[in-house]
């Protein structure tokens, strides 16, 4: 588990009680955070918009089977309440056993091929950018 200085916390974890794992984001700050923008990159290049979301396109660009995952993403003006955990990419418990390979590859890719920058604004009007690869949030 990684700590952030202000608002958001990123986790790549195994959810033992749910038997799920994936990439999650948690608001670990002092107030509600509002999404301003999200830029997802695979191999340093921004992914294109997709009707099912940018993280879906990122999974495709990583050459993983999207049916192995449940995929979500915050949209502009979405909010994160304090303590709220939101999945970005999560294992699909109904996926076939062949997805084990994709799960392992996602875990490896999240270290060096997958990155995103999330711009959020606090209820106090402070704007921050969170960069996944650095697990760092900076006030802008």
mmCIF file of N, CA and C in Angstrom, residues 47 52 55-57 75-76 89 99 133:
data_model
loop_
_atom_site.group_PDB
_atom_site.id
_atom_site.type_symbol
_atom_site.label_atom_id
_atom_site.label_comp_id
_atom_site.label_asym_id
_atom_site.label_seq_id
_atom_site.Cartn_x
_atom_site.Cartn_y
_atom_site.Cartn_z
ATOM 1 N N UNK A 47 -3.392 7.117 -24.298
ATOM 2 C CA UNK A 47 -4.350 6.229 -24.959
ATOM 3 C C UNK A 47 -5.490 7.068 -25.524
ATOM 4 N N UNK A 52 -15.887 2.578 -24.047
ATOM 5 C CA UNK A 52 -15.937 1.929 -22.736
ATOM 6 C C UNK A 52 -14.883 2.467 -21.790
ATOM 7 N N UNK A 55 -9.344 3.384 -19.580
ATOM 8 C CA UNK A 55 -8.663 2.223 -18.999
ATOM 9 C C UNK A 55 -8.949 0.969 -19.816
ATOM 10 N N UNK A 56 -10.123 0.880 -20.423
ATOM 11 C CA UNK A 56 -10.409 -0.228 -21.331
ATOM 12 C C UNK A 56 -9.414 -0.190 -22.493
ATOM 13 N N UNK A 57 -9.231 0.994 -23.078
ATOM 14 C CA UNK A 57 -8.291 1.125 -24.186
ATOM 15 C C UNK A 57 -6.871 0.810 -23.737
ATOM 16 N N UNK A 75 -14.639 10.133 -14.178
ATOM 17 C CA UNK A 75 -14.910 11.085 -15.257
ATOM 18 C C UNK A 75 -14.770 12.505 -14.714
ATOM 19 N N UNK A 76 -14.583 13.487 -15.576
ATOM 20 C CA UNK A 76 -14.539 14.865 -15.090
ATOM 21 C C UNK A 76 -15.771 15.183 -14.241
ATOM 22 N N UNK A 89 -8.996 -0.913 -12.489
ATOM 23 C CA UNK A 89 -8.946 -2.191 -13.192
ATOM 24 C C UNK A 89 -8.993 -3.262 -12.122
ATOM 25 N N UNK A 99 -7.246 -16.400 -17.890
ATOM 26 C CA UNK A 99 -6.962 -15.008 -17.548
ATOM 27 C C UNK A 99 -5.817 -14.873 -16.538
ATOM 28 N N UNK A 133 2.958 6.487 -11.818
ATOM 29 C CA UNK A 133 4.277 5.867 -11.865
ATOM 30 C C UNK A 133 5.190 6.354 -10.738
#
